[in-house]
Amino acid sequence: GENVEQHPSTLSVQEGDSAVIKCTYSDSASNYFPWYKQELGKRPQLIIDIRSNVGEKKDQRIAVTLNKTAKHFSLHITETQPEDSAVYFCAVNNAGNMLTFGGGTRLMVKP
Amino acid sequence: SQTIHQWPATLVQPVGSPLSLECTVEGTSNPNLYWYRQAAGRGLQLLFYSVGIGQISSEVPQNLSASRPQDRQFILSSKKLLLSDSGFYLCAWGPFRGAGELFFGEGSRLTVL
């Protein structure tokens, strides 16, 4: 089955700095790559996603880049703010369009 | 708009007791439905998914079962809980066709003592 590795598992940055989280996957047929944000005790919520027909997508301070050849994609958060502190999960679809999630990254933004 | 409700929000159960978590979706027809479990500080593990009434697939062998008695209702059950069943359980729905966003319920935090 699909194997999704996410790094780093924890990330601490100073407010205003950028944060980058990377995921690698194994199934070359995967074509949907979402990122979810989960605040403490809450449900995961989609913050951005990308499909395999594009290499980059941006939404204000958040961007996702995809390298299909190397089978990895990354979440970029610029000008981080304390409210960006949360756990972030990447995910990848498999042949049955089920999502396999990475292990999560705990992002801490220090004011 | 679509909404997803999940209950109860929290429960504390003794080892060996039964479990029933319920999830309902509104505003969409024939959704794919999912149960995920999240252990403390860990990732999301897919437990069950359903593409239609009465159709349940399990991703991992376990002490739990799932049922889908109606199109927009998904139930997670156990006859006898184990300590290892503790966790945060999330119901989710997604599009019937193709890959797309998963919408999660509020979650049910289960503590087995």
mmCIF file of N, CA and C in Angstrom, chain A residues 31-32 36 38 41-44 46 51 89 93 97-99 101-103 106, chain B residues 34 36 38 42-44 46 49 88 90 98-102 104-106 109:
data_model
loop_
_atom_site.group_PDB
_atom_site.id
_atom_site.type_symbol
_atom_site.label_atom_id
_atom_site.label_comp_id
_atom_site.label_asym_id
_atom_site.label_seq_id
_atom_site.Cartn_x
_atom_site.Cartn_y
_atom_site.Cartn_z
ATOM 1 N N ASN A 31 -2.414 11.102 -7.229
ATOM 2 C CA ASN A 31 -2.592 12.357 -7.957
ATOM 3 C C ASN A 31 -3.284 13.446 -7.154
ATOM 4 N N TYR A 32 -3.465 13.229 -5.851
ATOM 5 C CA TYR A 32 -4.120 14.232 -5.010
ATOM 6 C C TYR A 32 -3.361 14.335 -3.696
ATOM 7 N N TYR A 36 -3.646 19.109 5.900
ATOM 8 C CA TYR A 36 -4.645 19.392 6.925
ATOM 9 C C TYR A 36 -3.962 20.011 8.139
ATOM 10 N N GLN A 38 -4.558 20.622 12.263
ATOM 11 C CA GLN A 38 -5.356 20.181 13.412
ATOM 12 C C GLN A 38 -4.911 20.940 14.648
ATOM 13 N N GLY A 41 -7.092 19.302 20.205
ATOM 14 C CA GLY A 41 -8.418 18.831 20.572
ATOM 15 C C GLY A 41 -9.493 19.041 19.525
ATOM 16 N N LYS A 42 -9.095 19.523 18.348
ATOM 17 C CA LYS A 42 -10.080 19.809 17.298
ATOM 18 C C LYS A 42 -9.968 18.805 16.144
ATOM 19 N N ARG A 43 -10.848 18.962 15.185
ATOM 20 C CA ARG A 43 -10.813 18.089 14.015
ATOM 21 C C ARG A 43 -9.798 18.614 13.008
ATOM 22 N N PRO A 44 -9.209 17.743 12.192
ATOM 23 C CA PRO A 44 -8.351 18.217 11.097
ATOM 24 C C PRO A 44 -9.188 18.961 10.062
ATOM 25 N N LEU A 46 -8.877 20.942 6.131
ATOM 26 C CA LEU A 46 -8.066 21.149 4.935
ATOM 27 C C LEU A 46 -7.621 22.605 4.850
ATOM 28 N N ARG A 51 -3.214 19.003 -7.054
ATOM 29 C CA ARG A 51 -3.366 17.815 -7.886
ATOM 30 C C ARG A 51 -2.155 17.707 -8.792
ATOM 31 N N PHE A 89 -0.839 17.715 8.868
ATOM 32 C CA PHE A 89 -0.774 16.396 8.258
ATOM 33 C C PHE A 89 -0.803 16.522 6.740
ATOM 34 N N ASN A 93 -3.584 10.202 -1.983
ATOM 35 C CA ASN A 93 -4.626 9.233 -2.332
ATOM 36 C C ASN A 93 -4.009 7.974 -2.922
ATOM 37 N N ASN A 97 -8.711 5.874 -4.137
ATOM 38 C CA ASN A 97 -8.974 7.250 -3.710
ATOM 39 C C ASN A 97 -9.179 7.398 -2.213
ATOM 40 N N MET A 98 -8.620 6.458 -1.454
ATOM 41 C CA MET A 98 -8.575 6.619 -0.008
ATOM 42 C C MET A 98 -7.333 7.436 0.315
ATOM 43 N N LEU A 99 -7.414 8.243 1.367
ATOM 44 C CA LEU A 99 -6.265 9.038 1.761
ATOM 45 C C LEU A 99 -5.428 8.309 2.804
ATOM 46 N N PHE A 101 -2.444 9.200 5.460
ATOM 47 C CA PHE A 101 -1.899 10.393 6.096
ATOM 48 C C PHE A 101 -0.457 10.162 6.552
ATOM 49 N N GLY A 102 0.308 11.244 6.511
ATOM 50 C CA GLY A 102 1.621 11.237 7.128
ATOM 51 C C GLY A 102 1.484 11.254 8.642
ATOM 52 N N GLY A 103 2.613 11.124 9.337
ATOM 53 C CA GLY A 103 2.591 11.017 10.789
ATOM 54 C C GLY A 103 2.344 12.327 11.521
ATOM 55 N N ARG A 106 4.263 18.748 14.402
ATOM 56 C CA ARG A 106 3.811 19.722 15.390
ATOM 57 C C ARG A 106 4.598 20.998 15.186
ATOM 58 N N TYR B 34 -15.934 7.363 6.504
ATOM 59 C CA TYR B 34 -14.697 6.820 7.058
ATOM 60 C C TYR B 34 -14.699 6.947 8.585
ATOM 61 N N TYR B 36 -11.646 7.094 11.447
ATOM 62 C CA TYR B 36 -10.220 7.157 11.737
ATOM 63 C C TYR B 36 -10.031 7.138 13.253
ATOM 64 N N GLN B 38 -7.078 8.283 16.207
ATOM 65 C CA GLN B 38 -5.855 9.032 16.441
ATOM 66 C C GLN B 38 -5.431 8.801 17.889
ATOM 67 N N ARG B 42 -0.334 11.228 17.929
ATOM 68 C CA ARG B 42 0.003 10.411 16.766
ATOM 69 C C ARG B 42 -0.808 10.822 15.540
ATOM 70 N N GLY B 43 -0.576 10.068 14.451
ATOM 71 C CA GLY B 43 -1.254 10.368 13.196
ATOM 72 C C GLY B 43 -2.624 9.740 13.111
ATOM 73 N N LEU B 44 -3.190 9.796 11.924
ATOM 74 C CA LEU B 44 -4.546 9.329 11.660
ATOM 75 C C LEU B 44 -4.501 7.931 11.043
ATOM 76 N N LEU B 46 -6.665 4.915 9.464
ATOM 77 C CA LEU B 46 -7.951 4.550 8.898
ATOM 78 C C LEU B 46 -8.390 3.202 9.449
ATOM 79 N N TYR B 49 -13.977 2.062 6.086
ATOM 80 C CA TYR B 49 -14.592 2.960 5.126
ATOM 81 C C TYR B 49 -15.780 2.270 4.492
ATOM 82 N N PHE B 88 -8.749 9.152 20.032
ATOM 83 C CA PHE B 88 -9.640 10.169 19.481
ATOM 84 C C PHE B 88 -10.169 9.617 18.165
ATOM 85 N N LEU B 90 -12.422 9.814 14.800
ATOM 86 C CA LEU B 90 -12.924 10.820 13.867
ATOM 87 C C LEU B 90 -13.686 10.150 12.737
ATOM 88 N N GLY B 98 -13.769 9.941 -7.318
ATOM 89 C CA GLY B 98 -12.528 10.692 -7.427
ATOM 90 C C GLY B 98 -11.967 11.074 -6.069
ATOM 91 N N ALA B 99 -10.776 11.601 -6.095
ATOM 92 C CA ALA B 99 -10.109 12.020 -4.869
ATOM 93 C C ALA B 99 -10.494 13.463 -4.574
ATOM 94 N N GLY B 100 -10.784 13.730 -3.314
ATOM 95 C CA GLY B 100 -11.144 15.081 -2.921
ATOM 96 C C GLY B 100 -11.072 15.261 -1.426
ATOM 97 N N GLU B 101 -11.490 16.427 -0.990
ATOM 98 C CA GLU B 101 -11.381 16.796 0.415
ATOM 99 C C GLU B 101 -12.182 15.861 1.300
ATOM 100 N N LEU B 102 -11.593 15.503 2.431
ATOM 101 C CA LEU B 102 -12.309 14.806 3.486
ATOM 102 C C LEU B 102 -12.778 15.836 4.507
ATOM 103 N N PHE B 104 -14.136 16.206 8.289
ATOM 104 C CA PHE B 104 -14.129 15.452 9.532
ATOM 105 C C PHE B 104 -15.214 15.942 10.497
ATOM 106 N N GLY B 105 -15.733 14.998 11.283
ATOM 107 C CA GLY B 105 -16.597 15.362 12.392
ATOM 108 C C GLY B 105 -15.779 15.930 13.536
ATOM 109 N N GLU B 106 -16.480 16.318 14.592
ATOM 110 C CA GLU B 106 -15.814 16.974 15.719
ATOM 111 C C GLU B 106 -14.942 16.016 16.530
ATOM 112 N N ARG B 109 -13.663 11.521 21.946
ATOM 113 C CA ARG B 109 -12.490 11.118 22.726
ATOM 114 C C ARG B 109 -12.893 9.996 23.665
#
